[in-house]
Short mmCIF file of C-alpha atoms in Angstrom, two decimals:
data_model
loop_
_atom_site.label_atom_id
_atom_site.label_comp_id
_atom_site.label_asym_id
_atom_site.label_seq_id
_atom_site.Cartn_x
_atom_site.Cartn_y
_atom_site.Cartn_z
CA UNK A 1 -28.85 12.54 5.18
CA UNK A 2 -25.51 11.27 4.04
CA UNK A 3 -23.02 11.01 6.91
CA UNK A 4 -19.92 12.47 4.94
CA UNK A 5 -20.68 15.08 2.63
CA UNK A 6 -18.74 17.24 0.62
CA UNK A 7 -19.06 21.12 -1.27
CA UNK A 8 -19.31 22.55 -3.91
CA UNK A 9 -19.84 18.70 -5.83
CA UNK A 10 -18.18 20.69 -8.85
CA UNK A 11 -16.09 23.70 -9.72
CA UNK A 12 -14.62 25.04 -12.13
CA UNK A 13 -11.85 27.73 -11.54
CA UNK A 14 -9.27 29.41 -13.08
CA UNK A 15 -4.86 29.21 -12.95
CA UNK A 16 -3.64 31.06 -9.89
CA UNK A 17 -7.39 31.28 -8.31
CA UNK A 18 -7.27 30.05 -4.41
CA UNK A 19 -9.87 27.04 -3.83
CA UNK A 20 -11.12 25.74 -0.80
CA UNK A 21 -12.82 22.22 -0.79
CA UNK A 22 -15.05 21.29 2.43
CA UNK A 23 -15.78 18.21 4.38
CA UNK A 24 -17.98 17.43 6.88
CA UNK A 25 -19.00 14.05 8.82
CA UNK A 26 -21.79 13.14 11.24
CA UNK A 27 -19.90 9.89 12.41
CA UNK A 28 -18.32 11.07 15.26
CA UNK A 29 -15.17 9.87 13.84
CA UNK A 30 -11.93 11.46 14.91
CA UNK A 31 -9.74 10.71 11.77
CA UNK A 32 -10.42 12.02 8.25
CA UNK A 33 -8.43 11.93 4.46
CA UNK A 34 -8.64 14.07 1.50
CA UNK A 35 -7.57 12.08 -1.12
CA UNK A 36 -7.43 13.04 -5.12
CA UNK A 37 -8.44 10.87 -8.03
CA UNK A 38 -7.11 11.25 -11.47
CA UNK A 39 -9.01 9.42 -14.46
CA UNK A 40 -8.34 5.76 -15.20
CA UNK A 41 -6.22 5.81 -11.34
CA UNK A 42 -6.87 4.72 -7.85
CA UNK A 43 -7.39 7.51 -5.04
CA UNK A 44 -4.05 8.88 -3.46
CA UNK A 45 -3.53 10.31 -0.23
CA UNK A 46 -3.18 14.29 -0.02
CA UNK A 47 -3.33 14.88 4.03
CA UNK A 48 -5.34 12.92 7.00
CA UNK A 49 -6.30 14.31 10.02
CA UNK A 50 -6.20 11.73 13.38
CA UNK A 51 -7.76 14.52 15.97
CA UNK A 52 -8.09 18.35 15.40
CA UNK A 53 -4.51 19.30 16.87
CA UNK A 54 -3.15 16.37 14.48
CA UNK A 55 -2.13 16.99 10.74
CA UNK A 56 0.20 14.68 8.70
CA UNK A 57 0.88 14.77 5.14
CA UNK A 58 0.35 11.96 2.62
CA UNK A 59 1.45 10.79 -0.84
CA UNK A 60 0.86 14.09 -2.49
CA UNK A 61 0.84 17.05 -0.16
CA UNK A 62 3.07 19.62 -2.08
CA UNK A 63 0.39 22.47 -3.58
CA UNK A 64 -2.44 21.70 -0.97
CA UNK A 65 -2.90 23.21 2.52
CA UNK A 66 -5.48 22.01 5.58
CA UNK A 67 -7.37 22.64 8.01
CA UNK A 68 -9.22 20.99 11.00
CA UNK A 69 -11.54 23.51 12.46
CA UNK A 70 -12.98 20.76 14.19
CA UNK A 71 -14.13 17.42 14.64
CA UNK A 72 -16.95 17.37 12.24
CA UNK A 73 -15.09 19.59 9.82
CA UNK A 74 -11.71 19.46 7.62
CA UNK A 75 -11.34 22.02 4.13
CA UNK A 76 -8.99 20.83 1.93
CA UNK A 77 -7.16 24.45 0.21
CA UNK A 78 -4.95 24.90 -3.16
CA UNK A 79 -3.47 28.40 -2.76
CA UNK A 80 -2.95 28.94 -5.98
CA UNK A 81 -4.48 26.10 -8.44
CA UNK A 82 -2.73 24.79 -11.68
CA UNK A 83 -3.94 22.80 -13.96
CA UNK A 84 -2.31 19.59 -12.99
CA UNK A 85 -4.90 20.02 -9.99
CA UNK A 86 -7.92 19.03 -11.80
CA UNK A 87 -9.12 15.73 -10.72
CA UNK A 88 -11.85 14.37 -8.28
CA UNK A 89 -11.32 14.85 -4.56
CA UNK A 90 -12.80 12.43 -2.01
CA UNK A 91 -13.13 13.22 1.65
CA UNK A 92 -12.94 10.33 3.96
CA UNK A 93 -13.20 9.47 7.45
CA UNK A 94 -12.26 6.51 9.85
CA UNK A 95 -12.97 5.88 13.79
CA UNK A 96 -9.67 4.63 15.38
CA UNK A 97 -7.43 4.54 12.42
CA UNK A 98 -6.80 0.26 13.34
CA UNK A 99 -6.17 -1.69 10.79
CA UNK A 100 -9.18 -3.72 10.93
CA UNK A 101 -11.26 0.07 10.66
CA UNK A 102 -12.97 0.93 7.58
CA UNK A 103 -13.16 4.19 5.70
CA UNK A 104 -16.25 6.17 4.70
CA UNK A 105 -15.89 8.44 1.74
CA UNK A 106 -17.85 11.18 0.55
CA UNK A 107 -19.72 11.88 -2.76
CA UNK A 108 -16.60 13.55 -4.10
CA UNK A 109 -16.01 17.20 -5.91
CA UNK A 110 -15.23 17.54 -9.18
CA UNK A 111 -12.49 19.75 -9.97
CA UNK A 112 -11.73 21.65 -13.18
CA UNK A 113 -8.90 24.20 -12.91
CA UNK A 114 -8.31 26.17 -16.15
CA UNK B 1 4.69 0.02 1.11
CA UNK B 2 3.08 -3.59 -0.10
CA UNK B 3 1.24 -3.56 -2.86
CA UNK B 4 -1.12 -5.21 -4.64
CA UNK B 5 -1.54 -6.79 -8.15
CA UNK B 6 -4.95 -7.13 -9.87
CA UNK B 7 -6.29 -7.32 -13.27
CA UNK B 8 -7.31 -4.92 -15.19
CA UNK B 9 -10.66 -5.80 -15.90
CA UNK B 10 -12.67 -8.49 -16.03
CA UNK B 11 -16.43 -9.35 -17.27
CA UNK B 12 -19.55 -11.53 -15.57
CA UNK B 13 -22.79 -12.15 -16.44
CA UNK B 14 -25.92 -11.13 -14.18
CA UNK B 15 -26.78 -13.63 -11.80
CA UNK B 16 -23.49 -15.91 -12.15
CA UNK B 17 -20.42 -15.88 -9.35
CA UNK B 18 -17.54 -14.00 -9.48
CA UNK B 19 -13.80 -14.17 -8.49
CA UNK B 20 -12.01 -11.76 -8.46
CA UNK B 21 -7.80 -12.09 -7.71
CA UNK B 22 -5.71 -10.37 -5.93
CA UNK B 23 -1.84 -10.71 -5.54
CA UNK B 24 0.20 -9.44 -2.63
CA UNK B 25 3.07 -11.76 -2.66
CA UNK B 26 5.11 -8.82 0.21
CA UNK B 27 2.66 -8.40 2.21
CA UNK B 28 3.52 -8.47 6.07
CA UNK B 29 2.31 -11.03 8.51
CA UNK B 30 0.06 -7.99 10.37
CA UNK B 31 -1.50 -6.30 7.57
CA UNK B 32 -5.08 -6.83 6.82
CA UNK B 33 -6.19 -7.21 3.07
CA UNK B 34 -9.06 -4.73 2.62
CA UNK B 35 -11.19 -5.10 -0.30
CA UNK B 36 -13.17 -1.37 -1.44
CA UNK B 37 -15.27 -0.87 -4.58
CA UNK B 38 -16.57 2.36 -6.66
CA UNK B 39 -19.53 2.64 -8.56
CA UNK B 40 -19.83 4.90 -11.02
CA UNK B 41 -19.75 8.41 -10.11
CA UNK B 42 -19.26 7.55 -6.35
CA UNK B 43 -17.24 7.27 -3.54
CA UNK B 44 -15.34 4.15 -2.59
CA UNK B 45 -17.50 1.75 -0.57
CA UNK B 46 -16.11 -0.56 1.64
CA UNK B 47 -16.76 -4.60 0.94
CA UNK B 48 -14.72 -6.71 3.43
CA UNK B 49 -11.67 -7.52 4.93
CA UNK B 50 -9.89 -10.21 6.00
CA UNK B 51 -6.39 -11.62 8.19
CA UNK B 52 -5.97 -15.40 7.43
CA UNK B 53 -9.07 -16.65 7.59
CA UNK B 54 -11.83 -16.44 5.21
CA UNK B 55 -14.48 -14.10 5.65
CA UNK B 56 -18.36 -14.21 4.48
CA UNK B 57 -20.57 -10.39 4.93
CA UNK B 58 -24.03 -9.45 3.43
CA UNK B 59 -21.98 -8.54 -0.09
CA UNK B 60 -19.03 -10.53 -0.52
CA UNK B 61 -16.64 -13.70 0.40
CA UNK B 62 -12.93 -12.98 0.87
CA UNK B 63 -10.72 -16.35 0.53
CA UNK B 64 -7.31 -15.79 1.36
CA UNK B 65 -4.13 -18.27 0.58
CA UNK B 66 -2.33 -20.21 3.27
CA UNK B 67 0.63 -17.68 2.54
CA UNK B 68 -1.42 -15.09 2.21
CA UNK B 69 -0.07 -13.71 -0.58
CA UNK B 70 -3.30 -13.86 -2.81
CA UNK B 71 -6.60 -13.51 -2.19
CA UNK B 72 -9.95 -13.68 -3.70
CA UNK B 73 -12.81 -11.37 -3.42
CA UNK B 74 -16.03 -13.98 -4.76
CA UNK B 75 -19.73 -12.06 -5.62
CA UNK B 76 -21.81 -15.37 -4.95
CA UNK B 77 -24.17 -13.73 -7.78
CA UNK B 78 -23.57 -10.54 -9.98
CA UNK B 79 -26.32 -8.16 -10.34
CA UNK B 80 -25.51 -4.99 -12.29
CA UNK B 81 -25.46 -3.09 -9.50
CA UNK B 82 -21.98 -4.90 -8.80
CA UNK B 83 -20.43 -2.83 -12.04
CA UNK B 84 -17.81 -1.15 -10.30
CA UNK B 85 -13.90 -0.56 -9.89
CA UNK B 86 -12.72 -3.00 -7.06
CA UNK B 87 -10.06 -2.26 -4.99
CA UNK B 88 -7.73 -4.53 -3.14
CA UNK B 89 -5.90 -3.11 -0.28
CA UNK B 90 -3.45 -3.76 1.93
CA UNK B 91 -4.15 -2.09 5.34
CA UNK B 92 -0.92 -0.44 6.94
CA UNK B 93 -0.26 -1.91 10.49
CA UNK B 94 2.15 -0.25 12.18
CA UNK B 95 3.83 3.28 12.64
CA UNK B 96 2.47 6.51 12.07
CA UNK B 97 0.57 5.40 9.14
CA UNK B 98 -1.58 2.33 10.37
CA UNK B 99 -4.99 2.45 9.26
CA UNK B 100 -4.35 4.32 5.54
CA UNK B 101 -5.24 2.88 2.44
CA UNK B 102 -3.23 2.70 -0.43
CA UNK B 103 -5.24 2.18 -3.06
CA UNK B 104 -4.33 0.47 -7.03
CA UNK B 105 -5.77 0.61 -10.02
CA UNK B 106 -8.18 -1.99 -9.29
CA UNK B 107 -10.30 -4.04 -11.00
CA UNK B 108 -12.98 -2.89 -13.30
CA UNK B 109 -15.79 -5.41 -13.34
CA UNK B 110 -18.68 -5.28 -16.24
CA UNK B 111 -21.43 -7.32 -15.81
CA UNK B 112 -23.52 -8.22 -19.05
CA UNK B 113 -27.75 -8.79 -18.52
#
């Protein structure tokens, strides 16, 4: 079984519709990352988590909400999607957050927001 | 933040090394250079990382400049499973941040049979 896995894989949804993207890890790992992807782009940072009573935002947080229900688990929301939301979202966790620590992603979801 | 400079894209054939470069001429003397790759239709994957000193794994060399402000990412020989987008990272060190990745464009490597 994969150790970070991510649902739905795809979705397509509608202007003004409220979306919830899930994550879970069997790592024990205490930090985890939603990032997005556009096409032809790298992967920016949309929240991390270091601990469930820890949030911080990232590059890109405006329009996206999250939650840590717990250690195994962190949803990415969009309260009310737009377009300019469609992309590919990875989930990612990390143990300890050093810098010498590396990041696991997920299988990604695919996005489509019409 | 430091960033990174790579090419575009670049092209190998099967079975024949491969370097790929990396610039980072601001990079600070504690951050680590990452190196991540993505297949197609996947995830990132991590590859290696280095400090100062080169660094050999199972799937990669990293060789880094004396200054440190390049470094090269070598795939000792291509197979065409190594068609992928690879990323070179600079691993924040300090603050609240340490530990992200901030990730480029990257390099999109083709490898011809």
């Amino acid at each position: 079984d994969a150790d970070v896995t991510q649902t739905p894989r795809n979705r397509i949804t509608k202007t003004g519709k409220r979306i919830m993207l899930e994550c879970s890890q069997t790592k024990g790992h205490d930090r985890m990352y939603w990032y997005r992807q556009d096409p032809g782009l790298g992967l920016r940072l949309i929240y991390y988590s270091f601990d469930v009573k820890d949030i911080n935002k990232g590059e890109i947080s405006d329009g996206y909400s999250v939650s840590r229900q717990a250690q195994a688990k962190f949803s990415l929301s969009l309260e009310s999607a737009i377009p300019n939301q469609t992309a590919l979202y990875f989930c990612a966790t990390s143990d300890l957050g050093l810098s010498t620590d590396t990041q696991y992603f997920g299988p990604g979801t695919r996005l489509t927001v019409l | 933040d430091a960033k990174t400079t790579q090419p575009n894209s670049m092209e190998s054939n099967e079975e024949e090394p491969v370097h790929l470069p990396c610039n980072h001429s601001t990079i600070s003397g504690t951050d680590y250079i990452h190196w991540y790759r993505q297949l197609p239709s996947q995830g990132p994957e991590y590859v290696i990382h280095g400090l100062t000193s080169n660094v050999n794994n199972r799937m990669a060399s990293l060789a880094i400049a004396e200054d440190r402000k390049s470094s090269t990412l070598i795939l000792h020989r291509a197979t065409l499973r190594d068609a992928a987008v690879y990323y070179c990272i600079l691993r924040l060190n300090y603050g609240g941040s340490q530990g992200n990745l901030i990730f480029g464009k990257g390099t999109k490597l083709s490898v011809k049979p």
